[in-house]
Tab-separated table of N, CA and C in Angstrom:
chain	number	residue	atom	x	y	z
A	1	MET	N	1.734	14.143	-14.958
A	1	MET	CA	0.804	13.405	-15.781
A	1	MET	C	-0.046	12.448	-14.939
A	2	VAL	N	0.577	11.680	-14.077
A	2	VAL	CA	-0.141	10.716	-13.254
A	2	VAL	C	-0.825	11.404	-12.081
A	3	GLY	N	-0.334	12.568	-11.694
A	3	GLY	CA	-0.870	13.286	-10.548
A	3	GLY	C	-2.355	13.561	-10.645
A	4	ARG	N	-2.841	13.853	-11.834
A	4	ARG	CA	-4.271	14.140	-11.962
A	4	ARG	C	-5.117	12.906	-11.673
A	5	TYR	N	-4.602	11.712	-11.993
A	5	TYR	CA	-5.336	10.488	-11.691
A	5	TYR	C	-5.379	10.231	-10.191
A	6	PHE	N	-4.296	10.564	-9.497
A	6	PHE	CA	-4.308	10.445	-8.043
A	6	PHE	C	-5.338	11.383	-7.433
A	7	ILE	N	-5.418	12.595	-7.967
A	7	ILE	CA	-6.385	13.563	-7.454
A	7	ILE	C	-7.808	13.103	-7.729
A	8	ILE	N	-8.054	12.599	-8.931
A	8	ILE	CA	-9.394	12.099	-9.266
A	8	ILE	C	-9.746	10.909	-8.377
A	9	GLY	N	-8.798	10.003	-8.177
A	9	GLY	CA	-9.030	8.855	-7.305
A	9	GLY	C	-9.317	9.278	-5.881
A	10	ALA	N	-8.569	10.264	-5.386
A	10	ALA	CA	-8.801	10.772	-4.031
A	10	ALA	C	-10.161	11.453	-3.930
A	11	LEU	N	-10.568	12.153	-4.987
A	11	LEU	CA	-11.884	12.798	-5.005
A	11	LEU	C	-12.994	11.757	-4.890
A	12	PHE	N	-12.926	10.697	-5.706
A	12	PHE	CA	-13.959	9.663	-5.652
A	12	PHE	C	-13.949	8.938	-4.310
A	13	ALA	N	-12.773	8.669	-3.798
A	13	ALA	CA	-12.684	8.008	-2.490
A	13	ALA	C	-13.308	8.865	-1.405
A	14	SER	N	-13.040	10.159	-1.435
A	14	SER	CA	-13.606	11.038	-0.411
A	14	SER	C	-15.115	11.185	-0.588
A	15	LEU	N	-15.595	11.226	-1.825
A	15	LEU	CA	-17.045	11.297	-2.047
A	15	LEU	C	-17.748	10.058	-1.509
A	16	PHE	N	-17.168	8.880	-1.754
A	16	PHE	CA	-17.761	7.655	-1.219
A	16	PHE	C	-17.727	7.654	0.303
A	17	GLN	N	-16.651	8.154	0.887
A	17	GLN	CA	-16.541	8.174	2.344
A	17	GLN	C	-17.557	9.121	2.970
A	18	VAL	N	-17.846	10.229	2.301
A	18	VAL	CA	-18.740	11.237	2.864
A	18	VAL	C	-20.207	10.895	2.630
A	19	PHE	N	-20.554	10.454	1.423
A	19	PHE	CA	-21.957	10.325	1.059
A	19	PHE	C	-22.534	8.919	1.186
A	20	MET	N	-21.715	7.917	1.353
A	20	MET	CA	-22.226	6.554	1.514
A	20	MET	C	-22.405	6.257	2.991
A	21	ASP	N	-23.526	5.665	3.347
A	21	ASP	CA	-23.794	5.293	4.729
A	21	ASP	C	-22.865	4.151	5.135
A	22	ARG	N	-22.105	4.362	6.188
A	22	ARG	CA	-21.100	3.384	6.615
A	22	ARG	C	-21.721	2.062	7.046
A	23	SER	N	-22.887	2.086	7.653
A	23	SER	CA	-23.494	0.829	8.104
A	23	SER	C	-23.910	-0.039	6.920
A	24	VAL	N	-24.425	0.593	5.861
A	24	VAL	CA	-24.796	-0.160	4.663
A	24	VAL	C	-23.553	-0.720	3.994
A	25	MET	N	-22.522	0.104	3.884
A	25	MET	CA	-21.276	-0.351	3.273
A	25	MET	C	-20.642	-1.474	4.092
A	26	ALA	N	-20.703	-1.377	5.415
A	26	ALA	CA	-20.116	-2.407	6.270
A	26	ALA	C	-20.872	-3.723	6.134
A	27	ASP	N	-22.206	-3.647	6.041
A	27	ASP	CA	-22.997	-4.871	5.868
A	27	ASP	C	-22.687	-5.555	4.541
A	28	ILE	N	-22.642	-4.771	3.483
A	28	ILE	CA	-22.333	-5.334	2.162
A	28	ILE	C	-20.884	-5.801	2.119
A	29	GLY	N	-19.989	-5.035	2.714
A	29	GLY	CA	-18.568	-5.346	2.664
A	29	GLY	C	-18.184	-6.609	3.389
A	30	GLN	N	-18.964	-7.027	4.366
A	30	GLN	CA	-18.644	-8.234	5.119
A	30	GLN	C	-19.229	-9.490	4.485
A	31	ALA	N	-20.010	-9.351	3.439
A	31	ALA	CA	-20.521	-10.491	2.678
A	31	ALA	C	-19.618	-10.674	1.461
A	32	PRO	N	-18.913	-11.804	1.372
A	32	PRO	CA	-17.928	-11.961	0.293
A	32	PRO	C	-18.509	-11.801	-1.119
A	33	ILE	N	-19.665	-12.377	-1.369
A	33	ILE	CA	-20.225	-12.330	-2.730
A	33	ILE	C	-20.717	-10.927	-3.062
A	34	LYS	N	-21.521	-10.355	-2.179
A	34	LYS	CA	-22.040	-9.005	-2.431
A	34	LYS	C	-20.919	-7.972	-2.468
A	35	GLY	N	-19.986	-8.092	-1.537
A	35	GLY	CA	-18.886	-7.131	-1.468
A	35	GLY	C	-17.996	-7.164	-2.698
A	36	THR	N	-17.676	-8.365	-3.147
A	36	THR	CA	-16.829	-8.491	-4.339
A	36	THR	C	-17.546	-7.966	-5.573
A	37	ALA	N	-18.823	-8.315	-5.716
A	37	ALA	CA	-19.590	-7.823	-6.868
A	37	ALA	C	-19.698	-6.298	-6.844
A	38	LEU	N	-19.942	-5.735	-5.666
A	38	LEU	CA	-20.057	-4.275	-5.560
A	38	LEU	C	-18.737	-3.593	-5.893
A	39	MET	N	-17.651	-4.091	-5.347
A	39	MET	CA	-16.353	-3.461	-5.610
A	39	MET	C	-15.956	-3.578	-7.075
A	40	MET	N	-16.273	-4.710	-7.708
A	40	MET	CA	-15.993	-4.836	-9.135
A	40	MET	C	-16.872	-3.882	-9.935
A	41	GLY	N	-18.118	-3.709	-9.519
A	41	GLY	CA	-18.997	-2.755	-10.187
A	41	GLY	C	-18.525	-1.326	-10.046
A	42	ILE	N	-18.042	-0.978	-8.855
A	42	ILE	CA	-17.509	0.364	-8.639
A	42	ILE	C	-16.286	0.586	-9.517
A	43	ALA	N	-15.412	-0.418	-9.598
A	43	ALA	CA	-14.216	-0.299	-10.441
A	43	ALA	C	-14.597	-0.123	-11.903
A	44	PHE	N	-15.641	-0.834	-12.341
A	44	PHE	CA	-16.098	-0.736	-13.725
A	44	PHE	C	-16.613	0.661	-14.031
A	45	VAL	N	-17.395	1.212	-13.142
A	45	VAL	CA	-18.025	2.509	-13.385
A	45	VAL	C	-17.025	3.665	-13.248
A	46	LEU	N	-16.148	3.587	-12.250
A	46	LEU	CA	-15.224	4.698	-12.024
A	46	LEU	C	-14.207	4.853	-13.146
A	47	SER	N	-13.795	3.766	-13.765
A	47	SER	CA	-12.843	3.798	-14.889
A	47	SER	C	-11.565	4.556	-14.535
A	48	LEU	N	-11.027	4.276	-13.364
A	48	LEU	CA	-9.794	4.929	-12.932
A	48	LEU	C	-8.586	4.210	-13.507
A	49	CYS	N	-7.471	4.899	-13.540
A	49	CYS	CA	-6.237	4.239	-13.959
A	49	CYS	C	-5.754	3.345	-12.820
A	50	SER	N	-4.907	2.393	-13.142
A	50	SER	CA	-4.476	1.421	-12.146
A	50	SER	C	-3.658	2.064	-11.032
A	51	SER	N	-3.066	3.208	-11.272
A	51	SER	CA	-2.313	3.897	-10.212
A	51	SER	C	-3.252	4.495	-9.174
A	52	ALA	N	-4.357	5.024	-9.598
A	52	ALA	CA	-5.302	5.636	-8.666
A	52	ALA	C	-6.179	4.605	-7.976
A	53	ASP	N	-6.328	3.414	-8.567
A	53	ASP	CA	-7.148	2.364	-7.966
A	53	ASP	C	-6.691	2.017	-6.559
A	54	ALA	N	-5.402	1.996	-6.336
A	54	ALA	CA	-4.872	1.619	-5.027
A	54	ALA	C	-5.313	2.597	-3.944
A	55	PHE	N	-5.368	3.870	-4.261
A	55	PHE	CA	-5.790	4.864	-3.280
A	55	PHE	C	-7.275	4.735	-2.965
A	56	VAL	N	-8.068	4.486	-3.987
A	56	VAL	CA	-9.500	4.308	-3.774
A	56	VAL	C	-9.741	3.025	-2.984
A	57	ALA	N	-9.042	1.952	-3.345
A	57	ALA	CA	-9.199	0.677	-2.638
A	57	ALA	C	-8.797	0.803	-1.175
A	58	ALA	N	-7.765	1.572	-0.902
A	58	ALA	CA	-7.324	1.759	0.485
A	58	ALA	C	-8.403	2.430	1.324
A	59	SER	N	-9.191	3.283	0.717
A	59	SER	CA	-10.248	3.951	1.477
A	59	SER	C	-11.372	2.994	1.841
A	60	PHE	N	-11.488	1.874	1.132
A	60	PHE	CA	-12.521	0.880	1.423
A	60	PHE	C	-12.018	-0.256	2.302
A	61	SER	N	-10.751	-0.253	2.653
A	61	SER	CA	-10.165	-1.404	3.338
A	61	SER	C	-10.763	-1.650	4.724
A	62	HIS	N	-11.333	-0.644	5.358
A	62	HIS	CA	-11.944	-0.842	6.672
A	62	HIS	C	-13.347	-1.441	6.581
A	63	SER	N	-13.977	-1.374	5.407
A	63	SER	CA	-15.356	-1.836	5.254
A	63	SER	C	-15.490	-3.135	4.471
A	64	PHE	N	-14.503	-3.468	3.664
A	64	PHE	CA	-14.624	-4.619	2.772
A	64	PHE	C	-13.563	-5.669	3.071
A	65	LEU	N	-13.893	-6.906	2.746
A	65	LEU	CA	-12.968	-8.020	2.923
A	65	LEU	C	-11.847	-7.943	1.890
A	66	PRO	N	-10.718	-8.611	2.164
A	66	PRO	CA	-9.583	-8.561	1.223
A	66	PRO	C	-9.922	-9.061	-0.185
A	67	GLY	N	-10.773	-10.057	-0.312
A	67	GLY	CA	-11.156	-10.551	-1.636
A	67	GLY	C	-11.911	-9.505	-2.446
A	68	SER	N	-12.722	-8.709	-1.764
A	68	SER	CA	-13.463	-7.642	-2.446
A	68	SER	C	-12.522	-6.545	-2.924
A	69	ILE	N	-11.556	-6.196	-2.091
A	69	ILE	CA	-10.562	-5.192	-2.478
A	69	ILE	C	-9.749	-5.709	-3.660
A	70	LEU	N	-9.407	-6.984	-3.614
A	70	LEU	CA	-8.669	-7.595	-4.713
A	70	LEU	C	-9.486	-7.536	-6.005
A	71	GLY	N	-10.786	-7.789	-5.912
A	71	GLY	CA	-11.649	-7.689	-7.089
A	71	GLY	C	-11.629	-6.295	-7.690
A	72	PHE	N	-11.641	-5.285	-6.845
A	72	PHE	CA	-11.565	-3.901	-7.308
A	72	PHE	C	-10.241	-3.639	-8.022
A	73	LEU	N	-9.156	-4.109	-7.413
A	73	LEU	CA	-7.822	-3.843	-7.959
A	73	LEU	C	-7.536	-4.616	-9.241
A	74	VAL	N	-8.135	-5.783	-9.400
A	74	VAL	CA	-7.876	-6.601	-10.592
A	74	VAL	C	-8.843	-6.258	-11.717
A	75	PHE	N	-10.118	-6.119	-11.390
A	75	PHE	CA	-11.129	-5.931	-12.434
A	75	PHE	C	-11.068	-4.545	-13.071
A	76	GLY	N	-10.812	-3.520	-12.269
A	76	GLY	CA	-10.794	-2.148	-12.784
A	76	GLY	C	-9.828	-1.928	-13.936
A	77	PRO	N	-8.562	-2.321	-13.793
A	77	PRO	CA	-7.633	-2.133	-14.907
A	77	PRO	C	-7.909	-3.050	-16.104
A	78	MET	N	-8.576	-4.177	-15.865
A	78	MET	CA	-8.849	-5.103	-16.969
A	78	MET	C	-10.027	-4.657	-17.825
A	79	LEU	N	-11.044	-4.121	-17.164
A	79	LEU	CA	-12.276	-3.819	-17.875
A	79	LEU	C	-12.971	-2.656	-17.183
A	80	ASP	N	-13.323	-1.641	-17.940
A	80	ASP	CA	-14.060	-0.526	-17.375
A	80	ASP	C	-15.042	0.003	-18.412
A	81	LEU	N	-15.818	0.979	-18.002
A	81	LEU	CA	-16.896	1.492	-18.845
A	81	LEU	C	-16.381	2.046	-20.164
A	82	LYS	N	-15.346	2.857	-20.120
A	82	LYS	CA	-14.854	3.455	-21.369
A	82	LYS	C	-14.256	2.391	-22.291
A	83	ASN	N	-13.653	1.355	-21.729
A	83	ASN	CA	-13.120	0.264	-22.525
A	83	ASN	C	-14.244	-0.481	-23.256
A	84	VAL	N	-15.336	-0.736	-22.554
A	84	VAL	CA	-16.474	-1.432	-23.170
A	84	VAL	C	-17.083	-0.577	-24.278
A	85	LEU	N	-17.192	0.715	-24.063
A	85	LEU	CA	-17.736	1.586	-25.103
A	85	LEU	C	-16.856	1.585	-26.354
A	86	ILE	N	-15.561	1.570	-26.157
A	86	ILE	CA	-14.652	1.508	-27.308
A	86	ILE	C	-14.784	0.165	-28.013
A	87	MET	N	-14.864	-0.915	-27.249
A	87	MET	CA	-15.011	-2.244	-27.865
A	87	MET	C	-16.326	-2.361	-28.630
A	88	MET	N	-17.391	-1.735	-28.107
A	88	MET	CA	-18.691	-1.796	-28.791
A	88	MET	C	-18.634	-1.126	-30.164
A	89	SER	N	-17.743	-0.162	-30.317
A	89	SER	CA	-17.641	0.508	-31.614
A	89	SER	C	-16.803	-0.295	-32.610
A	90	CYS	N	-16.041	-1.263	-32.112
A	90	CYS	CA	-15.151	-2.026	-32.998
A	90	CYS	C	-15.590	-3.467	-33.220
A	91	PHE	N	-16.239	-4.068	-32.248
A	91	PHE	CA	-16.593	-5.482	-32.315
A	91	PHE	C	-18.103	-5.665	-32.292
A	92	LYS	N	-18.530	-6.877	-32.606
A	92	LYS	CA	-19.952	-7.199	-32.527
A	92	LYS	C	-20.395	-7.211	-31.070
A	93	ARG	N	-21.642	-6.843	-30.878
A	93	ARG	CA	-22.209	-6.772	-29.530
A	93	ARG	C	-22.120	-8.122	-28.813
A	94	SER	N	-22.375	-9.201	-29.502
A	94	SER	CA	-22.342	-10.521	-28.862
A	94	SER	C	-20.942	-10.865	-28.357
A	95	PHE	N	-19.914	-10.482	-29.102
A	95	PHE	CA	-18.551	-10.728	-28.650
A	95	PHE	C	-18.240	-9.930	-27.389
A	96	VAL	N	-18.623	-8.666	-27.391
A	96	VAL	CA	-18.320	-7.795	-26.250
A	96	VAL	C	-19.049	-8.292	-25.000
A	97	VAL	N	-20.307	-8.663	-25.138
A	97	VAL	CA	-21.065	-9.167	-23.987
A	97	VAL	C	-20.435	-10.452	-23.458
A	98	THR	N	-20.074	-11.363	-24.357
A	98	THR	CA	-19.426	-12.613	-23.947
A	98	THR	C	-18.098	-12.331	-23.267
A	99	TYR	N	-17.330	-11.432	-23.807
A	99	TYR	CA	-16.033	-11.070	-23.247
A	99	TYR	C	-16.186	-10.475	-21.848
A	100	VAL	N	-17.115	-9.547	-21.691
A	100	VAL	CA	-17.336	-8.903	-20.392
A	100	VAL	C	-17.786	-9.937	-19.358
A	101	LEU	N	-18.726	-10.785	-19.725
A	101	LEU	CA	-19.216	-11.797	-18.794
A	101	LEU	C	-18.127	-12.800	-18.418
A	102	LEU	N	-17.299	-13.176	-19.372
A	102	LEU	CA	-16.218	-14.110	-19.105
A	102	LEU	C	-15.184	-13.502	-18.156
A	103	ILE	N	-14.787	-12.271	-18.434
A	103	ILE	CA	-13.820	-11.599	-17.564
A	103	ILE	C	-14.404	-11.435	-16.164
A	104	PHE	N	-15.663	-11.026	-16.076
A	104	PHE	CA	-16.291	-10.861	-14.770
A	104	PHE	C	-16.332	-12.174	-14.007
A	105	ALA	N	-16.746	-13.245	-14.660
A	105	ALA	CA	-16.866	-14.540	-13.990
A	105	ALA	C	-15.519	-15.059	-13.499
A	106	VAL	N	-14.492	-14.929	-14.320
A	106	VAL	CA	-13.166	-15.422	-13.931
A	106	VAL	C	-12.601	-14.605	-12.772
A	107	VAL	N	-12.643	-13.289	-12.884
A	107	VAL	CA	-12.101	-12.434	-11.820
A	107	VAL	C	-12.913	-12.615	-10.536
A	108	PHE	N	-14.227	-12.665	-10.651
A	108	PHE	CA	-15.093	-12.821	-9.484
A	108	PHE	C	-14.802	-14.126	-8.741
A	109	SER	N	-14.744	-15.217	-9.474
A	109	SER	CA	-14.516	-16.506	-8.823
A	109	SER	C	-13.110	-16.599	-8.226
A	110	LEU	N	-12.104	-16.111	-8.929
A	110	LEU	CA	-10.745	-16.163	-8.390
A	110	LEU	C	-10.577	-15.251	-7.173
A	111	CYS	N	-11.271	-14.125	-7.160
A	111	CYS	CA	-11.195	-13.234	-6.000
A	111	CYS	C	-11.897	-13.841	-4.792
A	112	LEU	N	-12.994	-14.556	-5.019
A	112	LEU	CA	-13.644	-15.243	-3.909
A	112	LEU	C	-12.738	-16.319	-3.328
A	113	ILE	N	-12.078	-17.073	-4.202
A	113	ILE	CA	-11.148	-18.107	-3.748
A	113	ILE	C	-9.975	-17.477	-2.995
A	114	ALA	N	-9.379	-16.463	-3.592
A	114	ALA	CA	-8.239	-15.794	-2.951
A	114	ALA	C	-8.651	-15.142	-1.641
A	115	GLY	N	-9.811	-14.532	-1.605
A	115	GLY	CA	-10.296	-13.914	-0.369
A	115	GLY	C	-10.488	-14.935	0.730
A	116	GLY	N	-11.011	-16.106	0.370
A	116	GLY	CA	-11.169	-17.171	1.359
A	116	GLY	C	-9.832	-17.652	1.885
A	117	LEU	N	-8.871	-17.786	0.992
A	117	LEU	CA	-7.534	-18.211	1.414
A	117	LEU	C	-6.850	-17.165	2.279
A	118	ILE	N	-7.023	-15.900	1.925
A	118	ILE	CA	-6.417	-14.822	2.708
A	118	ILE	C	-7.040	-14.792	4.107
A	119	SER	N	-8.359	-14.942	4.186
A	119	SER	CA	-9.042	-14.911	5.484
A	119	SER	C	-8.606	-16.047	6.386
A	120	LYS	N	-8.287	-17.188	5.780
A	120	LYS	CA	-7.850	-18.346	6.572
A	120	LYS	C	-6.349	-18.369	6.805
A	121	GLY	N	-5.646	-17.374	6.294
A	121	GLY	CA	-4.196	-17.321	6.467
A	121	GLY	C	-3.447	-18.239	5.530
A	122	GLY	N	-4.072	-18.586	4.399
A	122	GLY	CA	-3.463	-19.521	3.462
A	122	GLY	C	-2.406	-18.938	2.567
A	123	PHE	N	-2.339	-17.624	2.476
A	123	PHE	CA	-1.339	-17.011	1.608
A	123	PHE	C	-0.165	-16.589	2.414
């Protein structure tokens, strides 16, 4: 049952490794704000299960800072594209937008803080 998610995660990781320019990814990945936002965006769009997220995140570990990887691992299971589409069918649009923005802001800021602490050896 879980095996198919690992395969899908490995497929997306390999596609990103093959088709994304490494120099662009390295430049974005070394900027904490851009890297964290990008990784959270990738997690949102890919809508992978939390088991497969670790494999995809591991493929980015050479290009992105630890805070960005953490953003991918935390934000993806909390909120993704299919989750937002389901919420839009059940709740008012204003609630869903507020909820998404709140979750993004909290995870983004905490990942930046944690990434800074990890880089300085604080953890």
